[in-house]
Amino acid sequence: MTDIPSVSQALVADDDPTLRLLLSQALGNWGYSVLEASDGQQAVDMAIAHQPAIVFMDLLMPVLDGYAACQAIRRSPEAAHIPIIVVTGREDIEAIEAAFQAGATDFTTKPINWPLLRHRLQFVLRASHAFREVKASEQRYALAARGANDGLWDWDLLHNRIYFAPRWKQMLGHAEDAVGEDPSEWFKRVHPDDLPRLSNTLDEHLSGRSDHFENEHRMLAADGSYRWMLCRGLAIRDDLNTAMRIAGSQSDITLRKQAESQLAHDAYHDTLTQLPNRLLFHDRLQHAIRAAQRRPNFRFAVLFMDIDRFKVINDSLGHPIGDRVILEVAARVGSCIRDNDTLSRLGGDEFTVLIEDIADKEFVTDLVERIQTVVGRPFQVDGHELRPSLSIGVTLSHERYENADEMLRDADTAMYCAKKTGKGQFALFDAEMHMQALQSLMLESEIRSALSSGQFILRFQPIVAMSSGRTVGLEALLRWQHPRRGELLPEAFLSSAEETGLIVPLGRWVLRETCRHLIDWERSAPLPADWFVSVNCSVREFHHPNFAADVEKILEEHGLAPSRLRIEITEQVINHNRQSAEAVLKDLHRLGIRVGIDDFGSTASTLSSLENLPIDFLKIDRSFMHNVDGENRMELIKAVVTLVHKLNMFVVGEGSETVAEVERLSQLACEFGQGNYFQKPVLAHEVVPMLLKGSLPGGYQP
Ligand code: C2E
Ligand code: CA
Ligand code: CA
């Protein structure tokens, strides 16, 4: 045995002087100089002060016992790396286990078998030397302390025998005598998937191509489970640089691996459904796009899905039920697709599916129809029967797609188109949608610059009292003086402004502009005290934080009375979020600003939802008023008007174009009317002359 690393000092810690003497003599014979300690504390102090190559530690000692001494040595930066051989009275399994936990490297039992001890000593020194070299080469000295608790091994390459330390065997749940010395004892326990890489890294080091050996692999334990091990070693070479032996350590990193894989899983999966999340989906889609660039025959599709009316389910039945709907829909969609397709939850009620390797478009449309059928089957949750439905947008792979975002965006656009046509529909992204998407992008930036360069103006349409025929106020209507396209009506740009949120600054502008004109008019003509301008307000404006406070501020800035301004909202504003709408309505009411419901009767309107809200008037939509065919319809509208009056609101009839239509307003007991018959919307400078002329708009005679 010529390959002992050059060492000189050994520390013997034992309170029994006889054993100290015996050990010291033996160590002296083997070429060591020996330090002696008679208790644990002394041992710790000497280990730190002298940093011997090896420590022999008795377990039962005064002042500080062997376990505590091991721990103290492992905690000290100076001595943490020193191998410790524990000397125990008998082969007490529990004592040995506790010693390993405290940081012991190996153990031997009394009475001492001297030849065996010499063998062990050399093994421990070699392995721990190798171990330390590796650590040092990695500059991860701090880990050395924990490393001492690792299982050491020493492989004699000439005789092809491996000595496995008891700790090595114990880590895998094996008794001392259950593992032999053949290298196969190691390799037969390596997980088959990990074996090729292990052999590779080992070969690399043995042939001298790497400066140390290090590999992570799974090892089969006695209980049949696999544990992750980090294995490191260092070869000892002869003069010709041929590896003679290799020694090293094995540490159990199963917990770390589990934590790592949990973290990796969490980063890429949705917590509720455990489905891949946006990040992972994005990644897979990007892969598919690249695959299609390499293989022109490879075609795939992206489905973008959104649960119809999910918000209603969530708001009315509560989040726990909302979650169960999400889970159920996810499971149902999952049952329709193949194993290698990717279903992911993007967030909220949005899901996406990546379908790879499709033959043709029909394959996808068939699949989409199947998904809609399966998802639409009724299911019970907490006594409610629900029939979920999905709006689905589909994009097919195409060479114009270079990244995942573009494809997802188009699938999303198609989903929106599907949603517009109703519940449970699907739409395939096509060139026209592409054009529209482009146009709406362009429109957005155009609206932005129109706002800053003053291309928006307001027109005003009189609101007339049916009893007197007098103009009682105006409604402000937005127009865009487009440099190329002329004066644009709201229908040309409003939905885009709403989708992009530009409606918020635009709406604030309308309020300011209205106030500015009101002041102008007040200066040039005596306006009756109760005269007002009605301003339209959309969902996003109304629910934007501080809406009421902003209105108050704008009125204050202009020194206008709150009664000068009225706000028109649609029922949508209330349905969007009743609680928040109610709060804003109350604030406005407190400020003295009157609020009315616009377009009543143009959708499935419900008077009951307006009860108990501070709403002052109702505007009955043109379509509801004038699609009158027969007496029944008249009776219905009459009943509605009566109900509205009972709720203490007054009624404005909208969009009257003819004498007959105006007469009908009176018959129906509407207090006010508005429409092109009275007056088309006019420009701001036309308002005062119109008022001064005094003649009743449209020549209406009550
Ligand atoms: P609305 O609030 O229902 O406004 C009445 C609409 O009916 C106006 O269309 C008006 O020009 C039109 N109208 C008036 N009399 C007649 C008539 O006799 N016959 C017919 N067929 N139509 C008549 P306009 O100006 O195109 O506005 C359309 C919608 O755009 C408005 O409907 C309103 O919802 C919205 N809007 C207009 N200005 C604004 C605004 O400043 N902010 C917001 N958020 N929305 C606005
Ligand atoms: Ca209106
Ligand atoms: Ca209206």
mmCIF file with all atom_site columns, N, CA, C and O in Angstrom, residues 423-461:
data_model
loop_
_atom_site.group_PDB
_atom_site.id
_atom_site.type_symbol
_atom_site.label_atom_id
_atom_site.label_alt_id
_atom_site.label_comp_id
_atom_site.label_asym_id
_atom_site.label_entity_id
_atom_site.label_seq_id
_atom_site.pdbx_PDB_ins_code
_atom_site.Cartn_x
_atom_site.Cartn_y
_atom_site.Cartn_z
_atom_site.occupancy
_atom_site.B_iso_or_equiv
_atom_site.pdbx_formal_charge
_atom_site.auth_seq_id
_atom_site.auth_comp_id
_atom_site.auth_asym_id
_atom_site.auth_atom_id
_atom_site.pdbx_PDB_model_num
ATOM 1   N N  . LYS A 1 423 ? -72.842 32.109 -28.066 1.00 0.00 ? 423 LYS A N  1
ATOM 2   C CA . LYS A 1 423 ? -72.170 31.156 -27.188 1.00 0.00 ? 423 LYS A CA 1
ATOM 3   C C  . LYS A 1 423 ? -71.843 29.873 -27.935 1.00 0.00 ? 423 LYS A C  1
ATOM 4   O O  . LYS A 1 423 ? -72.521 29.493 -28.879 1.00 0.00 ? 423 LYS A O  1
ATOM 5   N N  . GLY A 1 424 ? -70.802 29.175 -27.484 1.00 0.00 ? 424 GLY A N  1
ATOM 6   C CA . GLY A 1 424 ? -70.491 27.849 -27.991 1.00 0.00 ? 424 GLY A CA 1
ATOM 7   C C  . GLY A 1 424 ? -70.167 27.805 -29.474 1.00 0.00 ? 424 GLY A C  1
ATOM 8   O O  . GLY A 1 424 ? -70.471 26.834 -30.153 1.00 0.00 ? 424 GLY A O  1
ATOM 9   N N  . GLN A 1 425 ? -69.562 28.884 -29.999 1.00 0.00 ? 425 GLN A N  1
ATOM 10  C CA . GLN A 1 425 ? -69.218 28.913 -31.419 1.00 0.00 ? 425 GLN A CA 1
ATOM 11  C C  . GLN A 1 425 ? -67.708 28.772 -31.593 1.00 0.00 ? 425 GLN A C  1
ATOM 12  O O  . GLN A 1 425 ? -66.957 28.943 -30.646 1.00 0.00 ? 425 GLN A O  1
ATOM 13  N N  . PHE A 1 426 ? -67.291 28.454 -32.821 1.00 0.00 ? 426 PHE A N  1
ATOM 14  C CA . PHE A 1 426 ? -65.864 28.527 -33.076 1.00 0.00 ? 426 PHE A CA 1
ATOM 15  C C  . PHE A 1 426 ? -65.603 29.257 -34.383 1.00 0.00 ? 426 PHE A C  1
ATOM 16  O O  . PHE A 1 426 ? -66.487 29.374 -35.232 1.00 0.00 ? 426 PHE A O  1
ATOM 17  N N  . ALA A 1 427 ? -64.411 29.818 -34.508 1.00 0.00 ? 427 ALA A N  1
ATOM 18  C CA . ALA A 1 427 ? -64.043 30.528 -35.736 1.00 0.00 ? 427 ALA A CA 1
ATOM 19  C C  . ALA A 1 427 ? -62.606 30.216 -36.077 1.00 0.00 ? 427 ALA A C  1
ATOM 20  O O  . ALA A 1 427 ? -61.764 30.044 -35.203 1.00 0.00 ? 427 ALA A O  1
ATOM 21  N N  . LEU A 1 428 ? -62.378 30.098 -37.375 1.00 0.00 ? 428 LEU A N  1
ATOM 22  C CA . LEU A 1 428 ? -61.035 29.841 -37.876 1.00 0.00 ? 428 LEU A CA 1
ATOM 23  C C  . LEU A 1 428 ? -60.427 31.183 -38.270 1.00 0.00 ? 428 LEU A C  1
ATOM 24  O O  . LEU A 1 428 ? -61.066 31.969 -38.951 1.00 0.00 ? 428 LEU A O  1
ATOM 25  N N  . PHE A 1 429 ? -59.222 31.423 -37.806 1.00 0.00 ? 429 PHE A N  1
ATOM 26  C CA . PHE A 1 429 ? -58.574 32.684 -38.161 1.00 0.00 ? 429 PHE A CA 1
ATOM 27  C C  . PHE A 1 429 ? -58.344 32.716 -39.664 1.00 0.00 ? 429 PHE A C  1
ATOM 28  O O  . PHE A 1 429 ? -57.836 31.779 -40.248 1.00 0.00 ? 429 PHE A O  1
ATOM 29  N N  . ASP A 1 430 ? -58.757 33.817 -40.306 1.00 0.00 ? 430 ASP A N  1
ATOM 30  C CA . ASP A 1 430 ? -58.568 33.891 -41.751 1.00 0.00 ? 430 ASP A CA 1
ATOM 31  C C  . ASP A 1 430 ? -57.971 35.237 -42.146 1.00 0.00 ? 430 ASP A C  1
ATOM 32  O O  . ASP A 1 430 ? -57.742 36.106 -41.295 1.00 0.00 ? 430 ASP A O  1
ATOM 33  N N  . ALA A 1 431 ? -57.763 35.404 -43.417 1.00 0.00 ? 431 ALA A N  1
ATOM 34  C CA . ALA A 1 431 ? -57.087 36.605 -43.912 1.00 0.00 ? 431 ALA A CA 1
ATOM 35  C C  . ALA A 1 431 ? -57.865 37.864 -43.550 1.00 0.00 ? 431 ALA A C  1
ATOM 36  O O  . ALA A 1 431 ? -57.278 38.889 -43.219 1.00 0.00 ? 431 ALA A O  1
ATOM 37  N N  . GLU A 1 432 ? -59.188 37.746 -43.579 1.00 0.00 ? 432 GLU A N  1
ATOM 38  C CA . GLU A 1 432 ? -59.986 38.929 -43.291 1.00 0.00 ? 432 GLU A CA 1
ATOM 39  C C  . GLU A 1 432 ? -59.808 39.379 -41.843 1.00 0.00 ? 432 GLU A C  1
ATOM 40  O O  . GLU A 1 432 ? -59.664 40.557 -41.541 1.00 0.00 ? 432 GLU A O  1
ATOM 41  N N  . MET A 1 433 ? -59.781 38.379 -40.952 1.00 0.00 ? 433 MET A N  1
ATOM 42  C CA . MET A 1 433 ? -59.536 38.722 -39.550 1.00 0.00 ? 433 MET A CA 1
ATOM 43  C C  . MET A 1 433 ? -58.166 39.352 -39.389 1.00 0.00 ? 433 MET A C  1
ATOM 44  O O  . MET A 1 433 ? -57.964 40.248 -38.583 1.00 0.00 ? 433 MET A O  1
ATOM 45  N N  . HIS A 1 434 ? -57.250 38.829 -40.196 1.00 0.00 ? 434 HIS A N  1
ATOM 46  C CA . HIS A 1 434 ? -55.896 39.355 -40.154 1.00 0.00 ? 434 HIS A CA 1
ATOM 47  C C  . HIS A 1 434 ? -55.910 40.844 -40.505 1.00 0.00 ? 434 HIS A C  1
ATOM 48  O O  . HIS A 1 434 ? -55.332 41.667 -39.812 1.00 0.00 ? 434 HIS A O  1
ATOM 49  N N  . MET A 1 435 ? -56.650 41.156 -41.589 1.00 0.00 ? 435 MET A N  1
ATOM 50  C CA . MET A 1 435 ? -56.793 42.548 -42.016 1.00 0.00 ? 435 MET A CA 1
ATOM 51  C C  . MET A 1 435 ? -57.433 43.380 -40.910 1.00 0.00 ? 435 MET A C  1
ATOM 52  O O  . MET A 1 435 ? -56.969 44.471 -40.584 1.00 0.00 ? 435 MET A O  1
ATOM 53  N N  . GLN A 1 436 ? -58.509 42.830 -40.343 1.00 0.00 ? 436 GLN A N  1
ATOM 54  C CA . GLN A 1 436 ? -59.229 43.580 -39.309 1.00 0.00 ? 436 GLN A CA 1
ATOM 55  C C  . GLN A 1 436 ? -58.345 43.830 -38.098 1.00 0.00 ? 436 GLN A C  1
ATOM 56  O O  . GLN A 1 436 ? -58.361 44.913 -37.521 1.00 0.00 ? 436 GLN A O  1
ATOM 57  N N  . ALA A 1 437 ? -57.574 42.793 -37.752 1.00 0.00 ? 437 ALA A N  1
ATOM 58  C CA . ALA A 1 437 ? -56.687 42.938 -36.603 1.00 0.00 ? 437 ALA A CA 1
ATOM 59  C C  . ALA A 1 437 ? -55.673 44.044 -36.868 1.00 0.00 ? 437 ALA A C  1
ATOM 60  O O  . ALA A 1 437 ? -55.399 44.876 -36.009 1.00 0.00 ? 437 ALA A O  1
ATOM 61  N N  . LEU A 1 438 ? -55.161 44.029 -38.092 1.00 0.00 ? 438 LEU A N  1
ATOM 62  C CA . LEU A 1 438 ? -54.207 45.070 -38.478 1.00 0.00 ? 438 LEU A CA 1
ATOM 63  C C  . LEU A 1 438 ? -54.843 46.446 -38.405 1.00 0.00 ? 438 LEU A C  1
ATOM 64  O O  . LEU A 1 438 ? -54.283 47.395 -37.866 1.00 0.00 ? 438 LEU A O  1
ATOM 65  N N  . GLN A 1 439 ? -56.084 46.511 -38.968 1.00 0.00 ? 439 GLN A N  1
ATOM 66  C CA . GLN A 1 439 ? -56.771 47.798 -38.993 1.00 0.00 ? 439 GLN A CA 1
ATOM 67  C C  . GLN A 1 439 ? -57.045 48.312 -37.592 1.00 0.00 ? 439 GLN A C  1
ATOM 68  O O  . GLN A 1 439 ? -56.898 49.501 -37.324 1.00 0.00 ? 439 GLN A O  1
ATOM 69  N N  . SER A 1 440 ? -57.446 47.400 -36.700 1.00 0.00 ? 440 SER A N  1
ATOM 70  C CA . SER A 1 440 ? -57.782 47.888 -35.371 1.00 0.00 ? 440 SER A CA 1
ATOM 71  C C  . SER A 1 440 ? -56.515 48.343 -34.653 1.00 0.00 ? 440 SER A C  1
ATOM 72  O O  . SER A 1 440 ? -56.551 49.266 -33.847 1.00 0.00 ? 440 SER A O  1
ATOM 73  N N  . LEU A 1 441 ? -55.390 47.702 -34.994 1.00 0.00 ? 441 LEU A N  1
ATOM 74  C CA . LEU A 1 441 ? -54.112 48.172 -34.450 1.00 0.00 ? 441 LEU A CA 1
ATOM 75  C C  . LEU A 1 441 ? -53.818 49.588 -34.929 1.00 0.00 ? 441 LEU A C  1
ATOM 76  O O  . LEU A 1 441 ? -53.425 50.462 -34.168 1.00 0.00 ? 441 LEU A O  1
ATOM 77  N N  . MET A 1 442 ? -54.031 49.786 -36.252 1.00 0.00 ? 442 MET A N  1
ATOM 78  C CA . MET A 1 442 ? -53.780 51.098 -36.829 1.00 0.00 ? 442 MET A CA 1
ATOM 79  C C  . MET A 1 442 ? -54.741 52.120 -36.246 1.00 0.00 ? 442 MET A C  1
ATOM 80  O O  . MET A 1 442 ? -54.350 53.235 -35.920 1.00 0.00 ? 442 MET A O  1
ATOM 81  N N  . LEU A 1 443 ? -56.008 51.695 -36.101 1.00 0.00 ? 443 LEU A N  1
ATOM 82  C CA . LEU A 1 443 ? -57.024 52.596 -35.576 1.00 0.00 ? 443 LEU A CA 1
ATOM 83  C C  . LEU A 1 443 ? -56.628 53.084 -34.185 1.00 0.00 ? 443 LEU A C  1
ATOM 84  O O  . LEU A 1 443 ? -56.756 54.261 -33.869 1.00 0.00 ? 443 LEU A O  1
ATOM 85  N N  . GLU A 1 444 ? -56.123 52.152 -33.397 1.00 0.00 ? 444 GLU A N  1
ATOM 86  C CA . GLU A 1 444 ? -55.739 52.511 -32.034 1.00 0.00 ? 444 GLU A CA 1
ATOM 87  C C  . GLU A 1 444 ? -54.733 53.668 -32.039 1.00 0.00 ? 444 GLU A C  1
ATOM 88  O O  . GLU A 1 444 ? -54.912 54.662 -31.339 1.00 0.00 ? 444 GLU A O  1
ATOM 89  N N  . SER A 1 445 ? -53.714 53.542 -32.861 1.00 0.00 ? 445 SER A N  1
ATOM 90  C CA . SER A 1 445 ? -52.696 54.601 -32.831 1.00 0.00 ? 445 SER A CA 1
ATOM 91  C C  . SER A 1 445 ? -53.240 55.884 -33.451 1.00 0.00 ? 445 SER A C  1
ATOM 92  O O  . SER A 1 445 ? -52.865 56.985 -33.066 1.00 0.00 ? 445 SER A O  1
ATOM 93  N N  . GLU A 1 446 ? -54.165 55.716 -34.397 1.00 0.00 ? 446 GLU A N  1
ATOM 94  C CA . GLU A 1 446 ? -54.791 56.907 -34.994 1.00 0.00 ? 446 GLU A CA 1
ATOM 95  C C  . GLU A 1 446 ? -55.638 57.672 -33.981 1.00 0.00 ? 446 GLU A C  1
ATOM 96  O O  . GLU A 1 446 ? -55.602 58.904 -33.943 1.00 0.00 ? 446 GLU A O  1
ATOM 97  N N  . ILE A 1 447 ? -56.390 56.897 -33.161 1.00 0.00 ? 447 ILE A N  1
ATOM 98  C CA . ILE A 1 447 ? -57.238 57.555 -32.161 1.00 0.00 ? 447 ILE A CA 1
ATOM 99  C C  . ILE A 1 447 ? -56.362 58.322 -31.174 1.00 0.00 ? 447 ILE A C  1
ATOM 100 O O  . ILE A 1 447 ? -56.648 59.454 -30.803 1.00 0.00 ? 447 ILE A O  1
ATOM 101 N N  . ARG A 1 448 ? -55.275 57.661 -30.786 1.00 0.00 ? 448 ARG A N  1
ATOM 102 C CA . ARG A 1 448 ? -54.351 58.282 -29.853 1.00 0.00 ? 448 ARG A CA 1
ATOM 103 C C  . ARG A 1 448 ? -53.867 59.647 -30.378 1.00 0.00 ? 448 ARG A C  1
ATOM 104 O O  . ARG A 1 448 ? -53.908 60.645 -29.665 1.00 0.00 ? 448 ARG A O  1
ATOM 105 N N  . SER A 1 449 ? -53.457 59.663 -31.627 1.00 0.00 ? 449 SER A N  1
ATOM 106 C CA . SER A 1 449 ? -52.906 60.931 -32.121 1.00 0.00 ? 449 SER A CA 1
ATOM 107 C C  . SER A 1 449 ? -54.026 61.926 -32.425 1.00 0.00 ? 449 SER A C  1
ATOM 108 O O  . SER A 1 449 ? -53.828 63.138 -32.309 1.00 0.00 ? 449 SER A O  1
ATOM 109 N N  . ALA A 1 450 ? -55.230 61.414 -32.779 1.00 0.00 ? 450 ALA A N  1
ATOM 110 C CA . ALA A 1 450 ? -56.356 62.323 -33.015 1.00 0.00 ? 450 ALA A CA 1
ATOM 111 C C  . ALA A 1 450 ? -56.705 63.078 -31.742 1.00 0.00 ? 450 ALA A C  1
ATOM 112 O O  . ALA A 1 450 ? -57.032 64.266 -31.771 1.00 0.00 ? 450 ALA A O  1
ATOM 113 N N  . LEU A 1 451 ? -56.603 62.359 -30.622 1.00 0.00 ? 451 LEU A N  1
ATOM 114 C CA . LEU A 1 451 ? -56.936 62.972 -29.338 1.00 0.00 ? 451 LEU A CA 1
ATOM 115 C C  . LEU A 1 451 ? -55.947 64.084 -29.010 1.00 0.00 ? 451 LEU A C  1
ATOM 116 O O  . LEU A 1 451 ? -56.324 65.166 -28.559 1.00 0.00 ? 451 LEU A O  1
ATOM 117 N N  . SER A 1 452 ? -54.672 63.816 -29.282 1.00 0.00 ? 452 SER A N  1
ATOM 118 C CA . SER A 1 452 ? -53.674 64.833 -28.913 1.00 0.00 ? 452 SER A CA 1
ATOM 119 C C  . SER A 1 452 ? -53.632 65.976 -29.932 1.00 0.00 ? 452 SER A C  1
ATOM 120 O O  . SER A 1 452 ? -53.203 67.076 -29.608 1.00 0.00 ? 452 SER A O  1
ATOM 121 N N  . SER A 1 453 ? -54.095 65.718 -31.165 1.00 0.00 ? 453 SER A N  1
ATOM 122 C CA . SER A 1 453 ? -54.024 66.808 -32.149 1.00 0.00 ? 453 SER A CA 1
ATOM 123 C C  . SER A 1 453 ? -55.378 67.487 -32.376 1.00 0.00 ? 453 SER A C  1
ATOM 124 O O  . SER A 1 453 ? -55.554 68.238 -33.330 1.00 0.00 ? 453 SER A O  1
ATOM 125 N N  . GLY A 1 454 ? -56.343 67.208 -31.481 1.00 0.00 ? 454 GLY A N  1
ATOM 126 C CA . GLY A 1 454 ? -57.600 67.953 -31.507 1.00 0.00 ? 454 GLY A CA 1
ATOM 127 C C  . GLY A 1 454 ? -58.523 67.645 -32.671 1.00 0.00 ? 454 GLY A C  1
ATOM 128 O O  . GLY A 1 454 ? -59.189 68.525 -33.198 1.00 0.00 ? 454 GLY A O  1
ATOM 129 N N  . GLN A 1 455 ? -58.576 66.379 -33.102 1.00 0.00 ? 455 GLN A N  1
ATOM 130 C CA . GLN A 1 455 ? -59.472 66.042 -34.212 1.00 0.00 ? 455 GLN A CA 1
ATOM 131 C C  . GLN A 1 455 ? -60.870 65.652 -33.746 1.00 0.00 ? 455 GLN A C  1
ATOM 132 O O  . GLN A 1 455 ? -61.749 65.406 -34.557 1.00 0.00 ? 455 GLN A O  1
ATOM 133 N N  . PHE A 1 456 ? -61.074 65.553 -32.427 1.00 0.00 ? 456 PHE A N  1
ATOM 134 C CA . PHE A 1 456 ? -62.407 65.206 -31.942 1.00 0.00 ? 456 PHE A CA 1
ATOM 135 C C  . PHE A 1 456 ? -63.208 66.474 -31.681 1.00 0.00 ? 456 PHE A C  1
ATOM 136 O O  . PHE A 1 456 ? -62.664 67.498 -31.270 1.00 0.00 ? 456 PHE A O  1
ATOM 137 N N  . ILE A 1 457 ? -64.499 66.406 -31.973 1.00 0.00 ? 457 ILE A N  1
ATOM 138 C CA . ILE A 1 457 ? -65.388 67.528 -31.648 1.00 0.00 ? 457 ILE A CA 1
ATOM 139 C C  . ILE A 1 457 ? -66.685 66.957 -31.071 1.00 0.00 ? 457 ILE A C  1
ATOM 140 O O  . ILE A 1 457 ? -66.909 65.741 -31.105 1.00 0.00 ? 457 ILE A O  1
ATOM 141 N N  . LEU A 1 458 ? -67.526 67.829 -30.559 1.00 0.00 ? 458 LEU A N  1
ATOM 142 C CA . LEU A 1 458 ? -68.818 67.380 -30.048 1.00 0.00 ? 458 LEU A CA 1
ATOM 143 C C  . LEU A 1 458 ? -69.938 68.008 -30.867 1.00 0.00 ? 458 LEU A C  1
ATOM 144 O O  . LEU A 1 458 ? -69.831 69.138 -31.333 1.00 0.00 ? 458 LEU A O  1
ATOM 145 N N  . ARG A 1 459 ? -70.986 67.223 -31.072 1.00 0.00 ? 459 ARG A N  1
ATOM 146 C CA . ARG A 1 459 ? -72.234 67.774 -31.597 1.00 0.00 ? 459 ARG A CA 1
ATOM 147 C C  . ARG A 1 459 ? -73.254 67.691 -30.478 1.00 0.00 ? 459 ARG A C  1
ATOM 148 O O  . ARG A 1 459 ? -73.084 66.913 -29.535 1.00 0.00 ? 459 ARG A O  1
ATOM 149 N N  . PHE A 1 460 ? -74.309 68.486 -30.586 1.00 0.00 ? 460 PHE A N  1
ATOM 150 C CA . PHE A 1 460 ? -75.299 68.532 -29.507 1.00 0.00 ? 460 PHE A CA 1
ATOM 151 C C  . PHE A 1 460 ? -76.697 68.392 -30.075 1.00 0.00 ? 460 PHE A C  1
ATOM 152 O O  . PHE A 1 460 ? -77.036 69.015 -31.078 1.00 0.00 ? 460 PHE A O  1
ATOM 153 N N  . GLN A 1 461 ? -77.486 67.511 -29.451 1.00 0.00 ? 461 GLN A N  1
ATOM 154 C CA . GLN A 1 461 ? -78.863 67.309 -29.922 1.00 0.00 ? 461 GLN A CA 1
ATOM 155 C C  . GLN A 1 461 ? -79.840 67.690 -28.805 1.00 0.00 ? 461 GLN A C  1
ATOM 156 O O  . GLN A 1 461 ? -79.686 67.238 -27.662 1.00 0.00 ? 461 GLN A O  1
#
